[in-house]
PDB file of C-alpha atoms in Angstrom:
ATOM      1  CA  UNK A   1      88.423 129.154   3.399  1.00 54.00           C
ATOM      2  CA  UNK A   2      90.865 129.816   6.258  1.00 54.00           C
ATOM      3  CA  UNK A   3      89.328 126.924   8.218  1.00 51.00           C
ATOM      4  CA  UNK A   4      89.829 124.559   5.288  1.00 47.00           C
ATOM      5  CA  UNK A   5      93.474 125.576   4.883  1.00 41.00           C
ATOM      6  CA  UNK A   6      94.111 125.202   8.597  1.00 42.00           C
ATOM      7  CA  UNK A   7      92.537 121.736   8.580  1.00 42.00           C
ATOM      8  CA  UNK A   8      94.691 120.678   5.610  1.00 40.00           C
ATOM      9  CA  UNK A   9      97.839 121.974   7.293  1.00 40.00           C
ATOM     10  CA  UNK A  10      97.043 120.128  10.514  1.00 43.00           C
ATOM     11  CA  UNK A  11      96.300 116.939   8.551  1.00 43.00           C
ATOM     12  CA  UNK A  12      99.612 117.099   6.704  1.00 42.00           C
ATOM     13  CA  UNK A  13     101.576 117.770   9.895  1.00 44.00           C
ATOM     14  CA  UNK A  14      99.669 115.173  11.910  1.00 45.00           C
ATOM     15  CA  UNK A  15     100.185 112.380   9.394  1.00 47.00           C
ATOM     16  CA  UNK A  16     103.684 113.212   8.273  1.00 55.00           C
ATOM     17  CA  UNK A  17     105.577 110.847   6.037  1.00 77.00           C
ATOM     18  CA  UNK A  18     107.804 108.259   7.700  1.00 88.00           C
ATOM     19  CA  UNK A  19     109.992 105.506   6.305  1.00 95.00           C
ATOM     20  CA  UNK A  20     107.563 102.773   7.371  1.00 97.00           C
ATOM     21  CA  UNK A  21     106.116 100.402   4.785  1.00 96.00           C
ATOM     22  CA  UNK A  22     104.077  97.208   4.758  1.00 95.00           C
ATOM     23  CA  UNK A  23     104.544  93.945   2.919  1.00 93.00           C
ATOM     24  CA  UNK A  24     102.717  90.665   3.471  1.00 91.00           C
ATOM     25  CA  UNK A  25     100.918  92.103   6.491  1.00 90.00           C
ATOM     26  CA  UNK A  26     104.186  93.032   8.172  1.00 95.00           C
ATOM     27  CA  UNK A  27     105.412  96.494   9.076  1.00 97.00           C
ATOM     28  CA  UNK A  28     108.998  97.465   8.398  1.00 98.00           C
ATOM     29  CA  UNK A  29     111.152 100.614   8.319  1.00 98.00           C
ATOM     30  CA  UNK A  30     113.631 101.182   5.519  1.00 97.00           C
ATOM     31  CA  UNK A  31     115.976 103.973   4.488  1.00 96.00           C
ATOM     32  CA  UNK A  32     119.141 104.393   2.401  1.00 96.00           C
ATOM     33  CA  UNK A  33     122.102 106.434   3.652  1.00 95.00           C
ATOM     34  CA  UNK A  34     125.479 107.413   2.177  1.00 93.00           C
ATOM     35  CA  UNK A  35     128.873 106.469   3.611  1.00 92.00           C
ATOM     36  CA  UNK A  36     132.478 106.998   2.504  1.00 91.00           C
ATOM     37  CA  UNK A  37     134.430 104.627   4.726  1.00 92.00           C
ATOM     38  CA  UNK A  38     133.134 101.267   5.919  1.00 92.00           C
ATOM     39  CA  UNK A  39     135.340 101.339   9.028  1.00 92.00           C
ATOM     40  CA  UNK A  40     133.771 104.656  10.115  1.00 92.00           C
ATOM     41  CA  UNK A  41     130.291 103.253   9.486  1.00 94.00           C
ATOM     42  CA  UNK A  42     131.152 100.107  11.453  1.00 95.00           C
ATOM     43  CA  UNK A  43     132.551 102.138  14.371  1.00 94.00           C
ATOM     44  CA  UNK A  44     129.448 104.347  14.346  1.00 94.00           C
ATOM     45  CA  UNK A  45     127.104 101.349  14.536  1.00 95.00           C
ATOM     46  CA  UNK A  46     129.172  99.649  17.258  1.00 95.00           C
ATOM     47  CA  UNK A  47     129.200 102.842  19.347  1.00 94.00           C
ATOM     48  CA  UNK A  48     125.399 102.900  19.596  1.00 95.00           C
ATOM     49  CA  UNK A  49     123.898 100.531  22.164  1.00 95.00           C
ATOM     50  CA  UNK A  50     120.909  99.741  19.899  1.00 97.00           C
ATOM     51  CA  UNK A  51     123.132  98.627  16.981  1.00 97.00           C
ATOM     52  CA  UNK A  52     126.292  97.445  18.738  1.00 96.00           C
ATOM     53  CA  UNK A  53     125.638  93.792  17.757  1.00 95.00           C
ATOM     54  CA  UNK A  54     126.288  94.676  14.102  1.00 96.00           C
ATOM     55  CA  UNK A  55     129.794  94.051  12.769  1.00 95.00           C
ATOM     56  CA  UNK A  56     129.644  94.925   9.094  1.00 93.00           C
ATOM     57  CA  UNK A  57     133.401  94.663   8.533  1.00 90.00           C
ATOM     58  CA  UNK A  58     133.060  90.974   9.448  1.00 92.00           C
ATOM     59  CA  UNK A  59     129.813  90.480   7.449  1.00 92.00           C
ATOM     60  CA  UNK A  60     127.505  90.434  10.470  1.00 91.00           C
ATOM     61  CA  UNK A  61     124.838  92.551   8.782  1.00 94.00           C
ATOM     62  CA  UNK A  62     121.668  91.053  10.301  1.00 95.00           C
ATOM     63  CA  UNK A  63     121.014  90.996  14.041  1.00 96.00           C
ATOM     64  CA  UNK A  64     118.422  91.389  16.742  1.00 97.00           C
ATOM     65  CA  UNK A  65     119.029  94.805  18.280  1.00 97.00           C
ATOM     66  CA  UNK A  66     119.747  95.588  21.859  1.00 97.00           C
ATOM     67  CA  UNK A  67     116.861  97.363  23.624  1.00 96.00           C
ATOM     68  CA  UNK A  68     115.893 100.858  22.532  1.00 97.00           C
ATOM     69  CA  UNK A  69     113.617 103.364  24.267  1.00 96.00           C
ATOM     70  CA  UNK A  70     111.463 106.207  22.971  1.00 95.00           C
ATOM     71  CA  UNK A  71     111.466 109.356  25.085  1.00 91.00           C
ATOM     72  CA  UNK A  72     108.257 111.102  23.980  1.00 84.00           C
ATOM     73  CA  UNK A  73     105.712 111.482  26.795  1.00 82.00           C
ATOM     74  CA  UNK A  74     102.561 111.371  24.640  1.00 91.00           C
ATOM     75  CA  UNK A  75     103.135 107.810  23.428  1.00 93.00           C
ATOM     76  CA  UNK A  76     100.533 105.076  23.850  1.00 92.00           C
ATOM     77  CA  UNK A  77     101.126 102.829  26.860  1.00 87.00           C
ATOM     78  CA  UNK A  78     102.788  99.968  24.949  1.00 88.00           C
ATOM     79  CA  UNK A  79     105.328 102.358  23.351  1.00 92.00           C
ATOM     80  CA  UNK A  80     106.649 103.580  26.720  1.00 90.00           C
ATOM     81  CA  UNK A  81     108.399 100.239  27.146  1.00 91.00           C
ATOM     82  CA  UNK A  82     111.781  99.218  25.776  1.00 94.00           C
ATOM     83  CA  UNK A  83     111.742  97.724  22.293  1.00 96.00           C
ATOM     84  CA  UNK A  84     113.985  95.565  20.170  1.00 96.00           C
ATOM     85  CA  UNK A  85     113.918  94.760  16.464  1.00 98.00           C
ATOM     86  CA  UNK A  86     115.481  92.774  13.665  1.00 98.00           C
ATOM     87  CA  UNK A  87     118.056  94.953  11.841  1.00 98.00           C
ATOM     88  CA  UNK A  88     119.458  94.226   8.398  1.00 97.00           C
ATOM     89  CA  UNK A  89     122.116  96.344   6.643  1.00 97.00           C
ATOM     90  CA  UNK A  90     122.743  96.022   2.892  1.00 96.00           C
ATOM     91  CA  UNK A  91     125.858  97.671   1.434  1.00 95.00           C
ATOM     92  CA  UNK A  92     126.322  98.834  -2.158  1.00 92.00           C
ATOM     93  CA  UNK A  93     128.386 101.558  -3.847  1.00 89.00           C
ATOM     94  CA  UNK A  94     128.978 103.812  -0.813  1.00 90.00           C
ATOM     95  CA  UNK A  95     125.369 103.468   0.300  1.00 93.00           C
ATOM     96  CA  UNK A  96     123.831 101.395   3.021  1.00 95.00           C
ATOM     97  CA  UNK A  97     120.187 100.397   3.259  1.00 96.00           C
ATOM     98  CA  UNK A  98     118.798  99.805   6.716  1.00 97.00           C
ATOM     99  CA  UNK A  99     115.749  97.584   7.083  1.00 98.00           C
ATOM    100  CA  UNK A 100     114.159  97.218  10.502  1.00 98.00           C
ATOM    101  CA  UNK A 101     111.358  94.740  11.092  1.00 98.00           C
ATOM    102  CA  UNK A 102     109.702  92.762  13.872  1.00 97.00           C
ATOM    103  CA  UNK A 103     109.708  95.808  16.164  1.00 98.00           C
ATOM    104  CA  UNK A 104     108.684  94.402  19.529  1.00 96.00           C
ATOM    105  CA  UNK A 105     107.917  96.329  22.696  1.00 94.00           C
ATOM    106  CA  UNK A 106     108.813  94.459  25.858  1.00 91.00           C
ATOM    107  CA  UNK A 107     106.261  93.856  28.527  1.00 79.00           C
ATOM    108  CA  UNK A 108     106.048  92.963  32.129  1.00 64.00           C
ATOM    109  CA  UNK A 109     105.761  89.255  32.800  1.00 58.00           C
ATOM    110  CA  UNK A 110     102.259  88.246  33.828  1.00 58.00           C
ATOM    111  CA  UNK A 111     102.046  85.526  36.462  1.00 57.00           C
ATOM    112  CA  UNK A 112      98.837  83.577  35.892  1.00 57.00           C
ATOM    113  CA  UNK A 113      99.301  81.187  38.786  1.00 60.00           C
ATOM    114  CA  UNK A 114     102.244  80.625  41.044  1.00 63.00           C
ATOM    115  CA  UNK A 115     105.198  79.520  38.942  1.00 58.00           C
ATOM    116  CA  UNK A 116     103.384  79.939  35.597  1.00 54.00           C
ATOM    117  CA  UNK A 117     104.004  83.225  33.834  1.00 52.00           C
ATOM    118  CA  UNK A 118     103.832  84.695  30.372  1.00 55.00           C
ATOM    119  CA  UNK A 119     105.906  87.384  28.715  1.00 62.00           C
ATOM    120  CA  UNK A 120     103.659  90.121  27.371  1.00 77.00           C
ATOM    121  CA  UNK A 121     105.876  91.396  24.542  1.00 86.00           C
ATOM    122  CA  UNK A 122     103.894  93.282  21.889  1.00 87.00           C
ATOM    123  CA  UNK A 123     104.707  93.341  18.195  1.00 92.00           C
ATOM    124  CA  UNK A 124     104.199  96.852  16.808  1.00 95.00           C
ATOM    125  CA  UNK A 125     102.261  95.358  13.866  1.00 95.00           C
ATOM    126  CA  UNK A 126      99.413  94.479  16.234  1.00 92.00           C
ATOM    127  CA  UNK A 127      98.896  98.141  17.104  1.00 93.00           C
ATOM    128  CA  UNK A 128      99.890  99.867  13.855  1.00 96.00           C
ATOM    129  CA  UNK A 129      98.366  97.737  11.081  1.00 96.00           C
ATOM    130  CA  UNK A 130      94.824  97.108   9.984  1.00 94.00           C
ATOM    131  CA  UNK A 131      94.103  95.073   6.844  1.00 89.00           C
ATOM    132  CA  UNK A 132      97.757  95.388   5.748  1.00 87.00           C
ATOM    133  CA  UNK A 133      97.553  99.203   5.894  1.00 94.00           C
ATOM    134  CA  UNK A 134      99.197 101.524   8.408  1.00 96.00           C
ATOM    135  CA  UNK A 135      96.562 102.969  10.700  1.00 96.00           C
ATOM    136  CA  UNK A 136      96.100 106.739  10.581  1.00 95.00           C
ATOM    137  CA  UNK A 137      95.033 107.185  14.201  1.00 96.00           C
ATOM    138  CA  UNK A 138      96.837 109.553  16.556  1.00 95.00           C
ATOM    139  CA  UNK A 139      98.531 106.845  18.674  1.00 95.00           C
ATOM    140  CA  UNK A 140      99.985 105.094  15.613  1.00 96.00           C
ATOM    141  CA  UNK A 141     101.110 108.354  14.023  1.00 96.00           C
ATOM    142  CA  UNK A 142     102.885 109.489  17.202  1.00 96.00           C
ATOM    143  CA  UNK A 143     104.566 106.109  17.679  1.00 96.00           C
ATOM    144  CA  UNK A 144     105.753 105.788  14.063  1.00 97.00           C
ATOM    145  CA  UNK A 145     106.999 109.383  13.951  1.00 96.00           C
ATOM    146  CA  UNK A 146     108.992 108.832  17.148  1.00 97.00           C
ATOM    147  CA  UNK A 147     110.433 105.535  15.910  1.00 97.00           C
ATOM    148  CA  UNK A 148     111.328 107.225  12.625  1.00 97.00           C
ATOM    149  CA  UNK A 149     113.255 109.937  14.528  1.00 96.00           C
ATOM    150  CA  UNK A 150     114.949 107.311  16.716  1.00 97.00           C
ATOM    151  CA  UNK A 151     116.065 105.230  13.711  1.00 97.00           C
ATOM    152  CA  UNK A 152     117.247 108.261  11.726  1.00 96.00           C
ATOM    153  CA  UNK A 153     119.262 109.506  14.690  1.00 95.00           C
ATOM    154  CA  UNK A 154     120.725 106.014  15.148  1.00 96.00           C
ATOM    155  CA  UNK A 155     121.776 105.367  11.558  1.00 95.00           C
ATOM    156  CA  UNK A 156     122.739 108.725  10.069  1.00 92.00           C
ATOM    157  CA  UNK A 157     126.463 109.371  10.006  1.00 86.00           C
ATOM    158  CA  UNK A 158     127.434 112.754  11.347  1.00 72.00           C
ATOM    159  CA  UNK A 159     130.773 114.542  11.565  1.00 56.00           C
ATOM    160  CA  UNK A 160     130.932 113.408  15.181  1.00 49.00           C
ATOM    161  CA  UNK A 161     130.823 109.769  14.014  1.00 47.00           C
ATOM    162  CA  UNK A 162     134.452 110.084  12.929  1.00 46.00           C
ATOM    163  CA  UNK A 163     135.643 110.951  16.407  1.00 39.00           C
TER     164      UNK A 163
END
C-alpha cells in the first residue's frame, strides 16, 4: 500500500500540470493574467529582454521574442541552447492572455562543405509531441516544466513591476 501511494505521488509530481496545449499538431503555451494599468504592463514587458519587442500601448501585440535561456542543468541537450518564440498578447477587461507558439531552440550552424552551411534550429514540437499529444517522457516533462516557470516569471506582474 505504501509503495502504491509513493508511486502515485511521484507520478503526480513528475508529470505536473503546465500551461502547454496542442492544436493541429502544434504545441503552444497559454495563460491569462490580471492587470490594472496598461502602462505598467507595457513597461514590465519592455523591461524584460525576452519580451522587449512588444509595445502593447501602440498595438504591437504579436512579435518574435528575443532569445531566452533555461537555466536548469538536467535539461535535454537541445534545451540547453537559447530559444525564441512567437508571442501574442490579447487584452480584455483588465486581463491579458499570453499565447506562445513556435518555440524554437537555436543550434550551431553545421558546415557541410566549405561555404555551404545549415542552421540547426530545433522546433520544440519535434521533441515534445507524438501523434498530436504531449509526450510524457522525463526529458519532455523537465523541458516543459522549465519553460512554464520561465514564461510565468516573465509575464506575471509583481509589485516590483511598478518600480
